[in-house]
Amino acid sequence: MASILFLLFSALTVLCAVGVVVNKNAVNAAGCLLLCLVGVAGLFVQLDAYLLAFILLLVYAGAVVALFLFIIMLLGVQGRQSFGFSGITTFAGLMAFALLLTGLGTIAFKGHLDAPRLNRLAAEGANLKSYAQQLFTTYLLPVQIIGFLLLIAMLGVIVLSKKHATEEPAK
Amino acid sequence: MMTASLNEYVIISSLLFVIGFFGVLLRRNTLVVFMCLELMLIASTLALVAFSRFNATMDGNIFVFFILTVAAAEVAVGLAIIVALFRKRQTVQIDQLDSLKN
C-alpha cells in the first residue's frame, strides 16, 4: 500500500502527462507539462530529494516551460491535424508501444525489486552538504565539463538564432 | 503511515516514459514532440532518484543534477533549431518537413 500523497502526486503526474499527449492546442499541452512537473517534484519530495525538487521546479517549470510557451507564441502554431499515422510507421510504432507496455506490465505484476522500507534508510539526498561534498570531490571534472557545455550551448543558440546576411529568403 | 515501495515508483516512472514515447510517435507538431521528449527525460530522472533513495546512495541524485543541467541546455538549443527551421520553411508540422525525402 502506498501513502495518500504518493497516490495524489502520481495521479497528477500521469494524468497531466496524458494531457500533454492528447491536447490539440500546444499552449494547453505546455500547461499540462507544467502540472506534470509539479507532480514529479512532489514525488521527489516524497523521496526526500528536496534540492532536486526545488531545482526541477526552478529550471523546468520556471525556465523550460516558459521558453516553450514563448516559442509557441512566437511561432503562432495552431494545433490542427496533429494526429495521424501513415504506412509502415503504424506497424513499427504499435510494435514498439506493445513492447514497452509489456515491459511495464512485467514490472507491475511480476517485479520484485527488493529494497528495504524507506524509514529504515538514511535519506542521503535530503542533506545539502552531501551534494556539495560529492560535486566538489568525486564529480569535480564533470562539473567543469558541464560548465563548458552550458557555455557552448549558449554560444550555439546565439549563432543559430542570428539572422545571417547571406540567408536566402524563405520560399 | 505506509510509504510507497520502490516497485511503485518504477511503475510510475515507466508509465511516464511510455506516455512520452507514445506522444513522440503520435504527435505531428515539433514543439509537442519536444515536450514529450522532455517527459521521457523526466521519467528517467524519477527512476534514478527512486533507486538512489532506496539504496541510500548519493550517485543517482548527482546524476539527476547533471541530467537537469544538460536538459536545460538541450531545450535551449532545440528550440533555437525549431525557430531557425520555422524561419526557413514557415512550418513546424513534421509531415511537411520532408525535404530529405526527395
Tab-separated table of C-alpha atoms in Angstrom:
chain	number	residue	atom	x	y	z
A	1	MET	CA	0.000	0.000	0.000
A	2	ALA	CA	1.123	3.463	-0.788
A	3	SER	CA	0.507	6.678	1.063
A	4	ILE	CA	-2.192	9.166	0.096
A	5	LEU	CA	0.350	11.772	-1.011
A	6	PHE	CA	2.112	9.310	-3.286
A	7	LEU	CA	-1.193	8.352	-4.924
A	8	LEU	CA	-2.175	12.002	-5.285
A	9	PHE	CA	1.072	13.136	-6.876
A	10	SER	CA	1.461	10.099	-9.125
A	11	ALA	CA	-2.130	10.507	-10.354
A	12	LEU	CA	-1.437	14.192	-11.069
A	13	THR	CA	1.769	13.290	-12.915
A	14	VAL	CA	0.288	10.561	-15.093
A	15	LEU	CA	-2.956	12.411	-15.885
A	16	CYS	CA	-1.092	15.563	-16.887
A	17	ALA	CA	1.355	13.516	-18.973
A	18	VAL	CA	-1.628	12.079	-20.851
A	19	GLY	CA	-2.878	15.638	-21.177
A	20	VAL	CA	0.378	16.678	-22.863
A	21	VAL	CA	-0.099	13.944	-25.459
A	22	VAL	CA	-3.811	14.320	-26.212
A	23	ASN	CA	-4.172	18.106	-26.092
A	24	LYS	CA	-4.602	19.517	-29.581
A	25	ASN	CA	-3.647	23.012	-28.507
A	26	ALA	CA	0.111	23.395	-27.950
A	27	VAL	CA	-0.382	26.032	-25.237
A	28	ASN	CA	-2.626	23.673	-23.244
A	29	ALA	CA	-0.036	20.909	-23.710
A	30	ALA	CA	2.619	23.179	-22.209
A	31	GLY	CA	0.302	23.893	-19.274
A	32	CYS	CA	-0.173	20.155	-18.741
A	33	LEU	CA	3.609	19.682	-18.868
A	34	LEU	CA	3.925	22.301	-16.122
A	35	LEU	CA	1.424	20.460	-13.885
A	36	CYS	CA	3.136	17.156	-14.640
A	37	LEU	CA	6.458	18.624	-13.496
A	38	VAL	CA	4.807	19.831	-10.285
A	39	GLY	CA	3.636	16.257	-9.694
A	40	VAL	CA	7.136	14.877	-10.291
A	41	ALA	CA	8.555	17.477	-7.885
A	42	GLY	CA	6.040	16.242	-5.307
A	43	LEU	CA	7.279	12.685	-5.835
A	44	PHE	CA	10.865	13.923	-5.404
A	45	VAL	CA	9.851	15.462	-2.059
A	46	GLN	CA	8.390	12.105	-1.031
A	47	LEU	CA	11.781	10.597	-1.857
A	48	ASP	CA	13.500	13.188	0.394
A	49	ALA	CA	15.288	14.813	-2.567
A	50	TYR	CA	14.309	18.342	-1.596
A	51	LEU	CA	17.077	20.096	-3.519
A	52	LEU	CA	16.250	18.216	-6.727
A	53	ALA	CA	12.537	19.004	-6.345
A	54	PHE	CA	13.381	22.665	-5.951
A	55	ILE	CA	15.772	22.658	-8.930
A	56	LEU	CA	13.206	20.800	-11.032
A	57	LEU	CA	10.590	23.454	-10.322
A	58	LEU	CA	13.066	26.271	-10.842
A	59	VAL	CA	14.717	25.029	-14.034
A	60	TYR	CA	11.886	23.140	-15.714
A	61	ALA	CA	8.719	24.870	-14.556
A	62	GLY	CA	10.376	28.256	-14.342
A	63	ALA	CA	12.630	28.337	-17.369
A	64	VAL	CA	11.903	25.481	-19.766
A	65	VAL	CA	8.088	25.671	-19.850
A	66	ALA	CA	8.273	29.457	-20.056
A	67	LEU	CA	10.651	29.080	-23.004
A	68	PHE	CA	8.247	26.611	-24.649
A	69	LEU	CA	5.318	28.998	-24.208
A	70	PHE	CA	7.406	31.866	-25.532
A	71	ILE	CA	8.337	29.911	-28.672
A	72	ILE	CA	4.738	28.716	-29.186
A	73	MET	CA	3.506	32.285	-29.088
A	74	LEU	CA	6.392	33.482	-31.265
A	75	LEU	CA	5.639	30.933	-33.984
A	76	GLY	CA	1.866	31.225	-33.647
A	77	VAL	CA	1.424	27.479	-34.049
A	78	GLN	CA	-2.084	26.158	-34.470
A	79	GLY	CA	-2.744	22.629	-33.259
A	80	ARG	CA	-4.639	21.438	-36.304
A	81	GLN	CA	-4.332	17.923	-37.836
A	82	SER	CA	-1.817	16.995	-35.217
A	83	PHE	CA	-2.696	13.284	-35.036
A	84	GLY	CA	-2.236	10.581	-37.596
A	85	PHE	CA	-0.106	7.666	-38.690
A	86	SER	CA	0.907	6.612	-42.142
A	87	GLY	CA	2.085	3.384	-43.722
A	88	ILE	CA	4.755	1.267	-42.074
A	89	THR	CA	5.116	3.813	-39.255
A	90	THR	CA	1.869	2.495	-37.796
A	91	PHE	CA	3.235	-1.029	-37.580
A	92	ALA	CA	6.600	-0.011	-36.122
A	93	GLY	CA	5.008	2.335	-33.634
A	94	LEU	CA	2.444	-0.176	-32.448
A	95	MET	CA	5.135	-2.854	-32.094
A	96	ALA	CA	7.370	-0.588	-30.023
A	97	PHE	CA	4.430	0.560	-27.924
A	98	ALA	CA	3.338	-3.034	-27.278
A	99	LEU	CA	6.885	-3.986	-26.236
A	100	LEU	CA	7.114	-1.043	-23.830
A	101	LEU	CA	3.690	-1.891	-22.386
A	102	THR	CA	4.788	-5.495	-21.912
A	103	GLY	CA	7.837	-4.308	-20.009
A	104	LEU	CA	5.661	-2.051	-17.883
A	105	GLY	CA	3.243	-4.897	-17.158
A	106	THR	CA	6.124	-7.168	-16.209
A	107	ILE	CA	7.398	-4.636	-13.701
A	108	ALA	CA	3.919	-4.020	-12.357
A	109	PHE	CA	2.791	-7.606	-11.873
A	110	LYS	CA	5.937	-9.709	-11.630
A	111	GLY	CA	8.553	-7.212	-10.434
A	112	HIS	CA	10.110	-7.841	-7.043
A	113	LEU	CA	12.597	-5.015	-6.691
A	114	ASP	CA	13.777	-5.909	-3.220
A	115	ALA	CA	14.596	-2.872	-1.189
A	116	PRO	CA	14.302	-2.015	2.490
A	117	ARG	CA	11.480	0.300	3.529
A	118	LEU	CA	12.175	3.995	3.324
A	119	ASN	CA	12.057	4.709	7.043
A	120	ARG	CA	14.901	2.288	7.714
A	121	LEU	CA	17.349	4.090	5.419
A	122	ALA	CA	19.260	7.309	5.813
A	123	ALA	CA	17.994	9.987	3.428
A	124	GLU	CA	21.220	10.860	1.633
A	125	GLY	CA	19.515	13.191	-0.830
A	126	ALA	CA	17.971	15.333	1.907
A	127	ASN	CA	21.327	16.639	3.037
A	128	LEU	CA	22.560	19.652	1.095
A	129	LYS	CA	26.084	19.136	2.397
A	130	SER	CA	26.397	15.746	0.732
A	131	TYR	CA	25.642	17.310	-2.682
A	132	ALA	CA	28.438	19.809	-2.209
A	133	GLN	CA	30.759	17.106	-0.909
A	134	GLN	CA	30.157	14.900	-3.947
A	135	LEU	CA	30.135	17.685	-6.543
A	136	PHE	CA	33.437	19.151	-5.430
A	137	THR	CA	35.322	15.926	-4.805
A	138	THR	CA	34.198	12.902	-6.821
A	139	TYR	CA	32.423	14.767	-9.602
A	140	LEU	CA	34.685	17.806	-9.948
A	141	LEU	CA	35.656	17.092	-13.563
A	142	PRO	CA	32.041	16.506	-14.734
A	143	VAL	CA	31.039	19.799	-13.099
A	144	GLN	CA	33.662	21.644	-15.130
A	145	ILE	CA	32.687	19.816	-18.326
A	146	ILE	CA	29.026	20.723	-17.695
A	147	GLY	CA	30.083	24.327	-17.293
A	148	PHE	CA	31.773	24.260	-20.684
A	149	LEU	CA	28.734	22.513	-22.162
A	150	LEU	CA	26.471	25.310	-20.951
A	151	LEU	CA	28.827	27.900	-22.410
A	152	ILE	CA	28.928	26.084	-25.763
A	153	ALA	CA	25.120	25.725	-25.762
A	154	MET	CA	24.743	29.432	-25.110
A	155	LEU	CA	27.076	30.311	-27.987
A	156	GLY	CA	25.295	27.786	-30.212
A	157	VAL	CA	21.899	29.305	-29.513
A	158	ILE	CA	23.229	32.775	-30.302
A	159	VAL	CA	24.713	31.573	-33.605
A	160	LEU	CA	21.560	29.616	-34.512
A	161	SER	CA	19.159	32.452	-33.874
A	162	LYS	CA	21.276	35.099	-35.556
A	163	LYS	CA	19.903	36.258	-38.865
A	164	HIS	CA	22.564	35.672	-41.495
A	165	ALA	CA	23.022	38.398	-44.074
A	166	THR	CA	23.555	35.839	-46.834
A	167	GLU	CA	20.489	33.805	-45.916
A	168	GLU	CA	18.183	33.265	-48.865
A	169	PRO	CA	14.596	34.382	-48.298
A	170	ALA	CA	12.112	31.687	-47.318
A	171	LYS	CA	10.131	30.113	-50.105
B	1	MET	CA	1.915	5.862	7.581
B	2	MET	CA	2.889	3.381	4.919
B	3	THR	CA	5.386	4.607	2.350
B	4	ALA	CA	5.377	3.663	-1.309
B	5	SER	CA	7.732	0.881	-2.366
B	6	LEU	CA	10.453	1.045	-4.987
B	7	ASN	CA	8.287	-1.017	-7.320
B	8	GLU	CA	5.553	1.612	-7.309
B	9	TYR	CA	7.976	4.408	-8.138
B	10	VAL	CA	9.419	2.373	-11.011
B	11	ILE	CA	5.892	1.716	-12.300
B	12	ILE	CA	5.063	5.443	-12.303
B	13	SER	CA	8.382	6.200	-13.968
B	14	SER	CA	7.930	3.649	-16.748
B	15	LEU	CA	4.310	4.707	-17.246
B	16	LEU	CA	5.532	8.270	-17.740
B	17	PHE	CA	8.147	7.027	-20.205
B	18	VAL	CA	5.563	5.055	-22.209
B	19	ILE	CA	3.234	8.065	-22.354
B	20	GLY	CA	6.075	10.279	-23.548
B	21	PHE	CA	7.126	7.714	-26.138
B	22	PHE	CA	3.568	7.427	-27.404
B	23	GLY	CA	3.398	11.204	-27.661
B	24	VAL	CA	6.589	11.309	-29.734
B	25	LEU	CA	5.063	8.754	-32.119
B	26	LEU	CA	1.597	10.237	-32.307
B	27	ARG	CA	2.044	13.974	-32.445
B	28	ARG	CA	2.869	15.849	-35.624
B	29	ASN	CA	3.764	19.189	-34.082
B	30	THR	CA	7.523	19.504	-33.486
B	31	LEU	CA	7.064	21.553	-30.325
B	32	VAL	CA	4.752	18.980	-28.736
B	33	VAL	CA	7.122	16.170	-29.790
B	34	PHE	CA	9.873	18.049	-27.994
B	35	MET	CA	7.693	18.341	-24.878
B	36	CYS	CA	7.103	14.586	-24.950
B	37	LEU	CA	10.883	14.052	-25.178
B	38	GLU	CA	11.210	16.122	-22.023
B	39	LEU	CA	8.565	13.889	-20.434
B	40	MET	CA	10.695	10.808	-21.169
B	41	LEU	CA	13.759	12.515	-19.682
B	42	ILE	CA	11.789	13.359	-16.523
B	43	ALA	CA	10.636	9.745	-16.269
B	44	SER	CA	14.246	8.555	-16.236
B	45	THR	CA	15.188	11.099	-13.555
B	46	LEU	CA	12.305	9.883	-11.384
B	47	ALA	CA	13.610	6.310	-11.632
B	48	LEU	CA	17.146	7.462	-10.795
B	49	VAL	CA	16.028	9.389	-7.714
B	50	ALA	CA	13.888	6.470	-6.527
B	51	PHE	CA	16.717	3.939	-6.910
B	52	SER	CA	19.135	6.312	-5.220
B	53	ARG	CA	16.794	6.835	-2.270
B	54	PHE	CA	16.053	3.164	-1.770
B	55	ASN	CA	19.718	2.197	-1.909
B	56	ALA	CA	20.775	5.086	0.376
B	57	THR	CA	23.389	6.317	-2.092
B	58	MET	CA	24.124	9.752	-3.479
B	59	ASP	CA	25.134	8.842	-7.033
B	60	GLY	CA	21.657	8.829	-8.574
B	61	ASN	CA	20.879	12.235	-7.122
B	62	ILE	CA	24.103	13.713	-8.509
B	63	PHE	CA	23.364	12.143	-11.872
B	64	VAL	CA	19.895	13.737	-11.895
B	65	PHE	CA	21.608	17.034	-11.073
B	66	PHE	CA	23.688	16.701	-14.250
B	67	ILE	CA	20.707	15.497	-16.307
B	68	LEU	CA	18.739	18.614	-15.341
B	69	THR	CA	21.638	20.814	-16.440
B	70	VAL	CA	22.012	19.046	-19.775
B	71	ALA	CA	18.235	19.133	-20.311
B	72	ALA	CA	18.179	22.902	-19.845
B	73	ALA	CA	20.929	23.322	-22.455
B	74	GLU	CA	19.200	20.826	-24.754
B	75	VAL	CA	15.875	22.663	-24.607
B	76	ALA	CA	17.540	25.983	-25.407
B	77	VAL	CA	19.419	24.582	-28.421
B	78	GLY	CA	16.441	22.516	-29.632
B	79	LEU	CA	14.054	25.451	-29.541
B	80	ALA	CA	16.610	27.612	-31.357
B	81	ILE	CA	16.812	24.930	-34.068
B	82	ILE	CA	12.994	24.820	-34.303
B	83	VAL	CA	12.850	28.606	-34.655
B	84	ALA	CA	15.529	28.500	-37.371
B	85	LEU	CA	13.569	25.742	-39.124
B	86	PHE	CA	10.365	27.762	-38.938
B	87	ARG	CA	12.166	30.766	-40.378
B	88	LYS	CA	13.341	28.671	-43.316
B	89	ARG	CA	10.232	26.561	-44.006
B	90	GLN	CA	7.326	28.506	-42.405
B	91	THR	CA	6.047	25.339	-40.714
B	92	VAL	CA	6.772	23.104	-37.736
B	93	GLN	CA	4.497	20.214	-38.737
B	94	ILE	CA	6.601	17.064	-39.108
B	95	ASP	CA	4.646	15.899	-42.180
B	96	GLN	CA	5.742	18.939	-44.149
B	97	LEU	CA	9.414	18.752	-43.151
B	98	ASP	CA	10.305	16.105	-45.734
B	99	SER	CA	12.985	17.751	-47.854
B	100	LEU	CA	15.423	14.875	-47.220
B	101	LYS	CA	12.987	12.501	-48.936
B	102	ASN	CA	13.277	13.894	-52.461
